[in-house]
CSV table of N, CA and C in Angstrom, one decimal:
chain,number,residue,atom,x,y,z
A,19,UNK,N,300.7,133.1,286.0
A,19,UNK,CA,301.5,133.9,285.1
A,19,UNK,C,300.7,134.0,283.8
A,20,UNK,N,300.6,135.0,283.2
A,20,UNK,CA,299.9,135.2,282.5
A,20,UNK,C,300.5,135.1,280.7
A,21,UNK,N,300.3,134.7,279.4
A,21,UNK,CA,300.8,134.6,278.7
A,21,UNK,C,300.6,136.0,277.4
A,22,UNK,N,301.5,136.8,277.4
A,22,UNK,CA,301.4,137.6,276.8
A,22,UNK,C,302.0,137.7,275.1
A,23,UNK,N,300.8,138.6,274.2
A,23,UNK,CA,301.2,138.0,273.2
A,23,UNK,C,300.6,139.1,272.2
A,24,UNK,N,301.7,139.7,271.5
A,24,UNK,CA,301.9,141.0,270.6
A,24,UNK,C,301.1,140.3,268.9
A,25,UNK,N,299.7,140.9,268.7
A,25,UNK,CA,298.9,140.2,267.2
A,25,UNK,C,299.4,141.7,266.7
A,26,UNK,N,299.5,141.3,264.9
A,26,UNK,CA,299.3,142.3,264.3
A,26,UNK,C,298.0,142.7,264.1
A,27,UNK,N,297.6,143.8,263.5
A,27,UNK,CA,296.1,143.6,263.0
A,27,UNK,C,295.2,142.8,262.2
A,28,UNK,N,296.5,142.3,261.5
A,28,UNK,CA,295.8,141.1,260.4
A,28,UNK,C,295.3,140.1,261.2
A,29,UNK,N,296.2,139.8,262.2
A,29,UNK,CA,296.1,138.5,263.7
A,29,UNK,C,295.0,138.9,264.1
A,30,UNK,N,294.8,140.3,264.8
A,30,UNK,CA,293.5,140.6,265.6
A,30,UNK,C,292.2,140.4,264.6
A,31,UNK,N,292.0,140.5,263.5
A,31,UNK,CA,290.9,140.4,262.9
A,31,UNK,C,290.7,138.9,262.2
A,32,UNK,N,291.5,138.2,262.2
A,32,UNK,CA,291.5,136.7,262.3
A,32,UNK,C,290.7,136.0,263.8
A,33,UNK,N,291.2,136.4,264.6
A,33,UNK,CA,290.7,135.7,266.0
A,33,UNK,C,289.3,136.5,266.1
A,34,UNK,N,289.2,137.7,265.1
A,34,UNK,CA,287.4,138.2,265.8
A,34,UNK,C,286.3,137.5,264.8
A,35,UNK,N,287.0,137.4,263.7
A,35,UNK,CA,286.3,136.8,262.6
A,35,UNK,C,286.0,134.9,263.1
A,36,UNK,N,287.2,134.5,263.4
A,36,UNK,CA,286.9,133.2,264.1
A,36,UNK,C,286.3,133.6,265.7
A,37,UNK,N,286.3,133.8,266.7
A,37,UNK,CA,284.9,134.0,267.6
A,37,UNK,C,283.9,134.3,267.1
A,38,UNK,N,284.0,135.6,266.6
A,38,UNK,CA,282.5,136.1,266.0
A,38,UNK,C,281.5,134.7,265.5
A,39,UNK,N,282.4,134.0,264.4
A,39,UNK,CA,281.9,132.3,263.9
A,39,UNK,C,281.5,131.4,264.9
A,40,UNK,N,282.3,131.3,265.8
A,40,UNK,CA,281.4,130.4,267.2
A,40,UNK,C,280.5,131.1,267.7
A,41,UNK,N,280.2,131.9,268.0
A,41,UNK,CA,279.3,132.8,268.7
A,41,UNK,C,277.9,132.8,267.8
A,42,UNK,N,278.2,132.8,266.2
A,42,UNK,CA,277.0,133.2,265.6
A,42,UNK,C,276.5,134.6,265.6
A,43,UNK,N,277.8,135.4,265.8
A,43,UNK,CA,277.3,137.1,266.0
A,43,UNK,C,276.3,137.5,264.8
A,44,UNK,N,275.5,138.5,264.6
A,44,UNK,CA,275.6,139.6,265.9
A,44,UNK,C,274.4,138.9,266.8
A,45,UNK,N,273.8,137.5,267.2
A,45,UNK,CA,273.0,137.0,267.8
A,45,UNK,C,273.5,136.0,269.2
A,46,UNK,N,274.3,137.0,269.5
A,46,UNK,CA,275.4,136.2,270.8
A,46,UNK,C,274.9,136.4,271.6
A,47,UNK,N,273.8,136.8,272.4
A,47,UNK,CA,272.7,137.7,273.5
A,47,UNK,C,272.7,136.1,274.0
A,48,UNK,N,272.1,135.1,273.3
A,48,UNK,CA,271.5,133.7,273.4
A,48,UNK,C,272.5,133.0,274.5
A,49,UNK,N,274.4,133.5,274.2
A,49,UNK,CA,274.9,132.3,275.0
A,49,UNK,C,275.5,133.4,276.0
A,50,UNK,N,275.1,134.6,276.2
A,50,UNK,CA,275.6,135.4,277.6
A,50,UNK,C,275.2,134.7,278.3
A,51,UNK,N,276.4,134.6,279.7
A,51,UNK,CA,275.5,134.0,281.2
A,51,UNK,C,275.3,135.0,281.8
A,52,UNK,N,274.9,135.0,282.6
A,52,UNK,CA,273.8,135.3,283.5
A,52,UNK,C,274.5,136.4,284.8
A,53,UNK,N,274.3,137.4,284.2
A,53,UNK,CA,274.9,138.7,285.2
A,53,UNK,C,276.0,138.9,284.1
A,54,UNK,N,277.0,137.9,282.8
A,54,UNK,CA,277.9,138.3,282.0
A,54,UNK,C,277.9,139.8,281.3
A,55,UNK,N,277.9,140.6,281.7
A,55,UNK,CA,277.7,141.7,281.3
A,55,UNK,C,278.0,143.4,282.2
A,56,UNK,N,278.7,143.8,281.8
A,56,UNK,CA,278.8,145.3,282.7
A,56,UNK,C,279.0,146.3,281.5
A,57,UNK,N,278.7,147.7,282.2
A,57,UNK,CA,279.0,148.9,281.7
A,57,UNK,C,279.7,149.7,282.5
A,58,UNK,N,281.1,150.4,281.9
A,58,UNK,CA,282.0,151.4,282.5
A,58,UNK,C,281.7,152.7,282.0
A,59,UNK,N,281.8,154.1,282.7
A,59,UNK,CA,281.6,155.3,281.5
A,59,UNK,C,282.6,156.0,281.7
A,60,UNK,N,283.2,156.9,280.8
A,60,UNK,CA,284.2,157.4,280.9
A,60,UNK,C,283.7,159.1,280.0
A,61,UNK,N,283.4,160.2,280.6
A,61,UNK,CA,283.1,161.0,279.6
A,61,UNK,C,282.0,161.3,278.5
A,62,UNK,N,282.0,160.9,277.9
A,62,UNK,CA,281.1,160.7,276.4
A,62,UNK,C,280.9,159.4,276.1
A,63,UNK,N,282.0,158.2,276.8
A,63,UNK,CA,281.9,156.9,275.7
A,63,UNK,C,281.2,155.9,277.1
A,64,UNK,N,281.2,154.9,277.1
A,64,UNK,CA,280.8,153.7,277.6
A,64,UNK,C,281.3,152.3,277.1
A,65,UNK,N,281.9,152.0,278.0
A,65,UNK,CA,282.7,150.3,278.1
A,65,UNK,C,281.6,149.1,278.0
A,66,UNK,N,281.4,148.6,276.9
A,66,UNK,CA,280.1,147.5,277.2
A,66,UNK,C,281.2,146.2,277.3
A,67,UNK,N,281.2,145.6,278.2
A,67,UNK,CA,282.2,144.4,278.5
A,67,UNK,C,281.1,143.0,278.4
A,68,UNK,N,281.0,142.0,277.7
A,68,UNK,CA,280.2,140.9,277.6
A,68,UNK,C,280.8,139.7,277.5
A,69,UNK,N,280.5,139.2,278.7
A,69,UNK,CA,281.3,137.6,278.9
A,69,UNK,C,280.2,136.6,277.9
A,70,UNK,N,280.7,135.9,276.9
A,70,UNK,CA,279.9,134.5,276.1
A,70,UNK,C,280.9,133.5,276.7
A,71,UNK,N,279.9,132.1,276.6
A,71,UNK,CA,280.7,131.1,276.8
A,71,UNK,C,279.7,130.1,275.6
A,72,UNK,N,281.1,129.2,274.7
A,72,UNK,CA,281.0,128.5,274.7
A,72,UNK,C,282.3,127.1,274.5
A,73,UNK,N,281.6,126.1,274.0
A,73,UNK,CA,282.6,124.8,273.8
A,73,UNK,C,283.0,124.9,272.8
A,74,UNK,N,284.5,124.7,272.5
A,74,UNK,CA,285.3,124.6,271.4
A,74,UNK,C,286.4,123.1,271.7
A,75,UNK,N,286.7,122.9,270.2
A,75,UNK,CA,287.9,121.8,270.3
A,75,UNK,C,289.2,122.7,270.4
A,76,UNK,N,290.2,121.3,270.7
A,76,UNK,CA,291.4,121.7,271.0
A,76,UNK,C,291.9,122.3,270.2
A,77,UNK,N,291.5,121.6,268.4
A,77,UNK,CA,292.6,122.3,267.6
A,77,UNK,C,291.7,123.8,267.6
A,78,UNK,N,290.5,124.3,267.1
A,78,UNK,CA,289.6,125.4,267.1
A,78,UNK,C,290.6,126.7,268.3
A,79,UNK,N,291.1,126.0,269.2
A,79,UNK,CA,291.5,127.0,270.2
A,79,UNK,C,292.9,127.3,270.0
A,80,UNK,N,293.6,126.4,269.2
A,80,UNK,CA,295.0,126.5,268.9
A,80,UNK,C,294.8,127.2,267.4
A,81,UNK,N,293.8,127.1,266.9
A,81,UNK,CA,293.8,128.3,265.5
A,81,UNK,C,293.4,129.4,266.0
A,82,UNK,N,292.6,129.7,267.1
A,82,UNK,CA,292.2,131.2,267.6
A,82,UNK,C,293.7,131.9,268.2
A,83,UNK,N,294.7,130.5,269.1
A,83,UNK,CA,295.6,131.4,269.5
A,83,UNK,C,297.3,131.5,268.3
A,84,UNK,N,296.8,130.8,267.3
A,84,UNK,CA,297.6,131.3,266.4
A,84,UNK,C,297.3,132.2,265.3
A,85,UNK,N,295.8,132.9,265.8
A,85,UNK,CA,295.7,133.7,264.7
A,85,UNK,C,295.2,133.2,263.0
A,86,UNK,N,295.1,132.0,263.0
A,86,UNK,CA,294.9,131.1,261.7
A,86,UNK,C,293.7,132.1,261.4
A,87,UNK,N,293.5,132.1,260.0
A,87,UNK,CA,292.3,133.0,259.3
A,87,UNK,C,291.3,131.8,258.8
A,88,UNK,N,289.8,132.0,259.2
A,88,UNK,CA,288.9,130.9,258.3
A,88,UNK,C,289.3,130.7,257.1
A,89,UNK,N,289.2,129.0,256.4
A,89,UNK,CA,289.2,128.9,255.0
A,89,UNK,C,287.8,129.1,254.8
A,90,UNK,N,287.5,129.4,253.0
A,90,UNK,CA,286.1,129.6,252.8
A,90,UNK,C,285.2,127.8,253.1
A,91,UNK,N,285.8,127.0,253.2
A,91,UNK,CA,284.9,125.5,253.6
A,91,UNK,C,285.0,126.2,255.2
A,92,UNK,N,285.6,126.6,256.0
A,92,UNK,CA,284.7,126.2,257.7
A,92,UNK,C,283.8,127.0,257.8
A,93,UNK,N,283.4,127.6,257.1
A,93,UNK,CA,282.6,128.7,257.4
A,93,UNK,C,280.4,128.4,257.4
């Protein structure tokens, strides 16, 4: 079962800003695995879908799924 879960946009740009920060974007090529990656096309546009992995703590994962916004110190 899957956990489904309605972000506002302020929510959604909190969780990209915190990934983006683990990842180290736009230099995230480094932790793609290996085949992590496809393209869909549809028309004029193209789907770039890119699987990264990495290790996070428990609480880091409970602030991504609550949306918590970086303070200026984690950064």
């Amino acid at each position: 079962m899957a956990i489904i879960t309605h972000y506002t946009q302020e929510q959604r740009n909190n969780q990209a800003e915190r990934i983006g920060a683990l990842f180290v974007l736009p230099d995230a090529g480094m932790k793609m695995t290996r085949e992590g990656w496809r393209m869909e096309g549809w028309g004029d546009e193209v789907q770039l879908t890119v699987e990264l992995v990495t290790f996070i703590t428990k609480e880091e994962a409970e602030a991504i799924l609550n949306a918590t916004p970086i303070a200026q110190d984690d950064q």
